[in-house]
GROMACS .gro file of C-alpha atoms in nm:
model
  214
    1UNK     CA    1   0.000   0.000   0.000
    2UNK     CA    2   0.174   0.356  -0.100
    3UNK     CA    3   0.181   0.557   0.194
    4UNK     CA    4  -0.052   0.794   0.099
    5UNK     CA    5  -0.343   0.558   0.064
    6UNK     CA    6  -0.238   0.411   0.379
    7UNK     CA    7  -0.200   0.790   0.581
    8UNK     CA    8  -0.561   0.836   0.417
    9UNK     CA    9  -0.728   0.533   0.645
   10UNK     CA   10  -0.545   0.720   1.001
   11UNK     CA   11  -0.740   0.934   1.188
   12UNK     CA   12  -0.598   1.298   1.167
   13UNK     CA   13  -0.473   1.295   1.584
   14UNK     CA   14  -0.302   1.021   1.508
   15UNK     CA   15  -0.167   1.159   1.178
   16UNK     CA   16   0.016   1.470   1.360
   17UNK     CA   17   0.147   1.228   1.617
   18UNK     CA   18   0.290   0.984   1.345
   19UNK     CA   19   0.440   1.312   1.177
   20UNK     CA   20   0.602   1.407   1.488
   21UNK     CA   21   0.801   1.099   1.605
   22UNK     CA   22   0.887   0.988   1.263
   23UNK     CA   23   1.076   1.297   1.206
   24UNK     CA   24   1.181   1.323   1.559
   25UNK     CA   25   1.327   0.981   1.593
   26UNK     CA   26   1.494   1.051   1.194
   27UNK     CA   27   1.622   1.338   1.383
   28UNK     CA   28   1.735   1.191   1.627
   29UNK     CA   29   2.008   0.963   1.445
   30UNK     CA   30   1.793   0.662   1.337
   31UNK     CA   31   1.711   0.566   0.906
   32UNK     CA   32   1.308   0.678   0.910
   33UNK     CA   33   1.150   0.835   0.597
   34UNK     CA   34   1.038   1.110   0.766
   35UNK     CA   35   1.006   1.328   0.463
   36UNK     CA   36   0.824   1.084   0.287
   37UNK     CA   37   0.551   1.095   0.570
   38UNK     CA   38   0.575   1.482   0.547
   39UNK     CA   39   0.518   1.531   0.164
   40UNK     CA   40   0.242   1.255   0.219
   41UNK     CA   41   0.077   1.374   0.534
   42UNK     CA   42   0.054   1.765   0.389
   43UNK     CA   43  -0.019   1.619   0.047
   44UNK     CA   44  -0.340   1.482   0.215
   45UNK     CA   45  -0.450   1.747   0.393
   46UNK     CA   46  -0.443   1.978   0.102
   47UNK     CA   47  -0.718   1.723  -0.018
   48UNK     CA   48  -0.909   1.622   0.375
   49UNK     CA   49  -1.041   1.923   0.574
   50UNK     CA   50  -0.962   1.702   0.920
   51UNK     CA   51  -0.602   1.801   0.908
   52UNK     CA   52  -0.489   2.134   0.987
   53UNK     CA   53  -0.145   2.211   0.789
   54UNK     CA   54  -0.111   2.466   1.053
   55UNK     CA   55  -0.130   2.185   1.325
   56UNK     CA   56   0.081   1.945   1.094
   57UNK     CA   57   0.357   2.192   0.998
   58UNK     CA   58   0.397   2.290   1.390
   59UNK     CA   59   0.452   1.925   1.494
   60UNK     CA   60   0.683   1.829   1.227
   61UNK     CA   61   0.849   2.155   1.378
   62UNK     CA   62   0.817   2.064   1.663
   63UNK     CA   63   0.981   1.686   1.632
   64UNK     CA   64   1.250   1.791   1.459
   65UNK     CA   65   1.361   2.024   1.725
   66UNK     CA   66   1.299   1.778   1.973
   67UNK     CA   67   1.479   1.502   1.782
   68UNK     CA   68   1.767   1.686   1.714
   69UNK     CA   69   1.845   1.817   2.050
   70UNK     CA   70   1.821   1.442   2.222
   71UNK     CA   71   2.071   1.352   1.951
   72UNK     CA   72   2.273   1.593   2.040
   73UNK     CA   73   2.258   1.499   2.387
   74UNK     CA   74   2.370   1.143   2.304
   75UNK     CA   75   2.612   1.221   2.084
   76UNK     CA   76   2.741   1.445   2.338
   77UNK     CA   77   2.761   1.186   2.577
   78UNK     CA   78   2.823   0.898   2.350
   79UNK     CA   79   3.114   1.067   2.119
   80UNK     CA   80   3.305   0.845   1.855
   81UNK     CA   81   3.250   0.552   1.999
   82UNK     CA   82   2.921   0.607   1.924
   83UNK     CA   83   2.935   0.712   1.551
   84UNK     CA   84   3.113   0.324   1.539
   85UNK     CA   85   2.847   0.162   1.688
   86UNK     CA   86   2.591   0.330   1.462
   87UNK     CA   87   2.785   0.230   1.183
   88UNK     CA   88   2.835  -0.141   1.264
   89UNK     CA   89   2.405  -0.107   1.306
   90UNK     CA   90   2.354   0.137   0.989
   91UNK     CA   91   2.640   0.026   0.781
   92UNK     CA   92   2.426   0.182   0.476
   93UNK     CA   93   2.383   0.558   0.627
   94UNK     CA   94   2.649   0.579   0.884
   95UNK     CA   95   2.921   0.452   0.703
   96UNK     CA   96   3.243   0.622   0.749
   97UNK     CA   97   3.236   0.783   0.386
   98UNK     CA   98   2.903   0.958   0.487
   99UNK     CA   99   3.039   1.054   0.899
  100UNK     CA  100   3.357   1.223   0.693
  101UNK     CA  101   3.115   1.387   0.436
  102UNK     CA  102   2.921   1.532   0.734
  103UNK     CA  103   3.247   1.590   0.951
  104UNK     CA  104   3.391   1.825   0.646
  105UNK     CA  105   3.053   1.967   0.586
  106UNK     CA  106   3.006   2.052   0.996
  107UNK     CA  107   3.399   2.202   1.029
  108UNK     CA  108   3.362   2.425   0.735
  109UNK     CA  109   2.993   2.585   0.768
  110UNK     CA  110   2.952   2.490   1.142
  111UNK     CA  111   2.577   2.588   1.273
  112UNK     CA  112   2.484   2.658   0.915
  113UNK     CA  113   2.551   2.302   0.841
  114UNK     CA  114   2.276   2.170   1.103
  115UNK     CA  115   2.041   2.463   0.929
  116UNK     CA  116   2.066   2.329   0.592
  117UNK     CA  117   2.167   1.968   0.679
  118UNK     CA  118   1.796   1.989   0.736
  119UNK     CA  119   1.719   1.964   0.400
  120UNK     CA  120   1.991   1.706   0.289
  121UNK     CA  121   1.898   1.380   0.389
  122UNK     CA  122   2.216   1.280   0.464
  123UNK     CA  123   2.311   1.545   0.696
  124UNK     CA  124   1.918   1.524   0.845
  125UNK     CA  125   2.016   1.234   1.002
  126UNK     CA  126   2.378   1.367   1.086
  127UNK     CA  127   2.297   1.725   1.236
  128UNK     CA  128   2.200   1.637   1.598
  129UNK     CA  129   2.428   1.333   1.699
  130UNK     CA  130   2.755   1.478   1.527
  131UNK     CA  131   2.704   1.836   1.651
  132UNK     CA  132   2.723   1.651   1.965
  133UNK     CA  133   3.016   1.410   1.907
  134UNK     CA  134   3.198   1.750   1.783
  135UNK     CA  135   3.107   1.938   2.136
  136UNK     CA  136   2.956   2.227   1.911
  137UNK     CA  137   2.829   2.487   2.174
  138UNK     CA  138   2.444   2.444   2.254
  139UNK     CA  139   2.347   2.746   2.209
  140UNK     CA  140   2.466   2.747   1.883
  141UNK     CA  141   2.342   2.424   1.792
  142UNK     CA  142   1.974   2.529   1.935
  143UNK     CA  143   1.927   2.855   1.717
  144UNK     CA  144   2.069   2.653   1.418
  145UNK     CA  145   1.818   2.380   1.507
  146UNK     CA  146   1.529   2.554   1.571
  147UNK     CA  147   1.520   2.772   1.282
  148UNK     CA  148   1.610   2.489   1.063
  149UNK     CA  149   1.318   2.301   1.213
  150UNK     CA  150   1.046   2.539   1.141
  151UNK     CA  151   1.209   2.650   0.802
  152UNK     CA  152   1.232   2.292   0.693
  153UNK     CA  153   0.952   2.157   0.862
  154UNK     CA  154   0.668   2.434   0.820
  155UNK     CA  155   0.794   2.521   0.503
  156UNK     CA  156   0.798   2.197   0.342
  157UNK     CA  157   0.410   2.148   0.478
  158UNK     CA  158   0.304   2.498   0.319
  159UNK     CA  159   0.460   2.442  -0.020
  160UNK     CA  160   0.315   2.091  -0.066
  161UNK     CA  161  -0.016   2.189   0.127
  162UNK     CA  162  -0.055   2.482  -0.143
  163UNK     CA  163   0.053   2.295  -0.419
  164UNK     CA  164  -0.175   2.017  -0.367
  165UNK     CA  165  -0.447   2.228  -0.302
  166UNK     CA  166  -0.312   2.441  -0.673
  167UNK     CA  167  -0.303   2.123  -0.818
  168UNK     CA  168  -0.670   1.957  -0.705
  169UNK     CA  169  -0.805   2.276  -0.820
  170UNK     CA  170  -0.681   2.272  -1.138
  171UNK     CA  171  -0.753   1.914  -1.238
  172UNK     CA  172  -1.110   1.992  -1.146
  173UNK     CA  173  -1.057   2.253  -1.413
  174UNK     CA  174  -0.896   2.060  -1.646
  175UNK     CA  175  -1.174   1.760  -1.624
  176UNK     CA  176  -1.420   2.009  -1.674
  177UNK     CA  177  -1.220   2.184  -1.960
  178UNK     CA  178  -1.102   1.843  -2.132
  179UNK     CA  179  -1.523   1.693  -2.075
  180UNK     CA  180  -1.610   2.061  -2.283
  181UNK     CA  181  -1.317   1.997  -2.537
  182UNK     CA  182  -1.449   1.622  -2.588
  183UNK     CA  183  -1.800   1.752  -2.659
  184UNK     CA  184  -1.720   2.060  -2.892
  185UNK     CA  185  -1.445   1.778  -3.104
  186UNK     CA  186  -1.708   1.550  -3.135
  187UNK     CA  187  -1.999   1.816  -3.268
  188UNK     CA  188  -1.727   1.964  -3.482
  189UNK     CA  189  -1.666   1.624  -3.616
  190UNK     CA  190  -2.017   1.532  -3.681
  191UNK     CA  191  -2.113   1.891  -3.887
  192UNK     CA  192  -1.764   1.780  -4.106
  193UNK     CA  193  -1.909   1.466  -4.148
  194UNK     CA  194  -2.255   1.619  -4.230
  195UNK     CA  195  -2.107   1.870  -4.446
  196UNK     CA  196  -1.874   1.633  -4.643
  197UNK     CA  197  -2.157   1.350  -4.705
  198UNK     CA  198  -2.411   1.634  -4.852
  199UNK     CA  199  -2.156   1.745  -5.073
  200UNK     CA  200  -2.063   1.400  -5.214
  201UNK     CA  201  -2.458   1.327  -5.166
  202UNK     CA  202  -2.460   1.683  -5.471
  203UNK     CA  203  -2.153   1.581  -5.660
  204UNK     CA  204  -2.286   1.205  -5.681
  205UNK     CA  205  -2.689   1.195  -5.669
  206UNK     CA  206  -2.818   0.838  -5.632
  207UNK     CA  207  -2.977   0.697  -5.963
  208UNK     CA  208  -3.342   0.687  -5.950
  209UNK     CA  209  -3.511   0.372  -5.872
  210UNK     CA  210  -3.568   0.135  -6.184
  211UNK     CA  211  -3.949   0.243  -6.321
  212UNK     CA  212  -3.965   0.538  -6.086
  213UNK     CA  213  -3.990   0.757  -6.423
  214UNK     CA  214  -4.277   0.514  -6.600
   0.00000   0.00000   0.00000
């Protein structure tokens, strides 16, 4: 079942809680598509009045933010060591190619890595734990969070919420347009029709019927 179809049978509470710890626990450090669930949670409310994109975008916010700062707390705590168990676990997305991707991208951009990393996946995953492991100041780490949170998070909910709703609105259109097209080819087709049988009809009359002249 796509996950659309299957978000579409959840009741819309437990919609904005799904939202939530998805991307919080993807925050925190562990392989979830939480921006699948996003696109595919805002995606349906554009089309369901039950779910508030307001309500949606603030607890996708709001578990990223969350997310993030526990993995920074454990990463804190946990340090290298750590980033080795994770990739014994997650050989596939904490391999050490992608921790020394993430370690260059973190030492050259520093806070502005965990705002953007928000919208890589790879670093999405990265952000909280390694800012940790690399004992980057909270305070940095929370502004960088927090306004990558509700940039990524809210703003990814109002573009597809709008676009969605854009796009429902103009394939309404565009069935009504195309059902309007269909009818004006097919009357346009007949009168050609029409118009090209009369003329052969003139060109070439029928013969009259044996005896009809006696």
């Amino acid at each position: 079942m796509h996950v659309q179809e299957w978000l579409e049978t959840v009741p819309p509470l437990a919609i904005y809680l799904l939202v939530g710890v998805v991307i919080g626990l993807e925050s925190l450090g562990i392989p979830l598509p939480g921006e699948i669930i996003l696109v595919s949670s805002a995606l349906l409310a554009s089309q369901h009045g039950e779910i508030n994109p307001f309500v949606l975008g603030a607890c996708a916010s709001a578990g990223a933010i969350i997310g993030d700062s526990i993995g920074y707390a454990i990463g804190r705590k946990g340090g290298r060591p750590l980033l080795a168990w994770l990739g014994n676990k997650f050989p596939k997305h904490f391999s050490e190619g992608h921790i020394a991707t993430a370690e260059r991208s973190f030492q050259k951009w520093g806070m502005w890595a965990v705002f953007f990393g928000r919208f890589v996946a790879l670093l999405r995953i990265f952000a909280g734990p390694l800012a940790g492991v690399l004992r980057m100041p909270y305070w940095k780490f929370l502004i960088a969070n927090v306004l990558g949170g509700i940039v990524w998070a809210g703003g990814t909910t109002a573009v597809i919420y709008y676009v969605g709703v854009v796009a429902e609105s103009w394939l309404k259109r565009f069935s009504w347009l195309g059902l309007v097209a269909a009818v004006l080819i097919g009357l346009t087709s007949m009168l050609i029709i029409k118009r090209k049988a009369k003329k052969a009809q003139t060109a070439h009359p029928a013969p009259e019927p044996v005896g009809a002249g006696d």
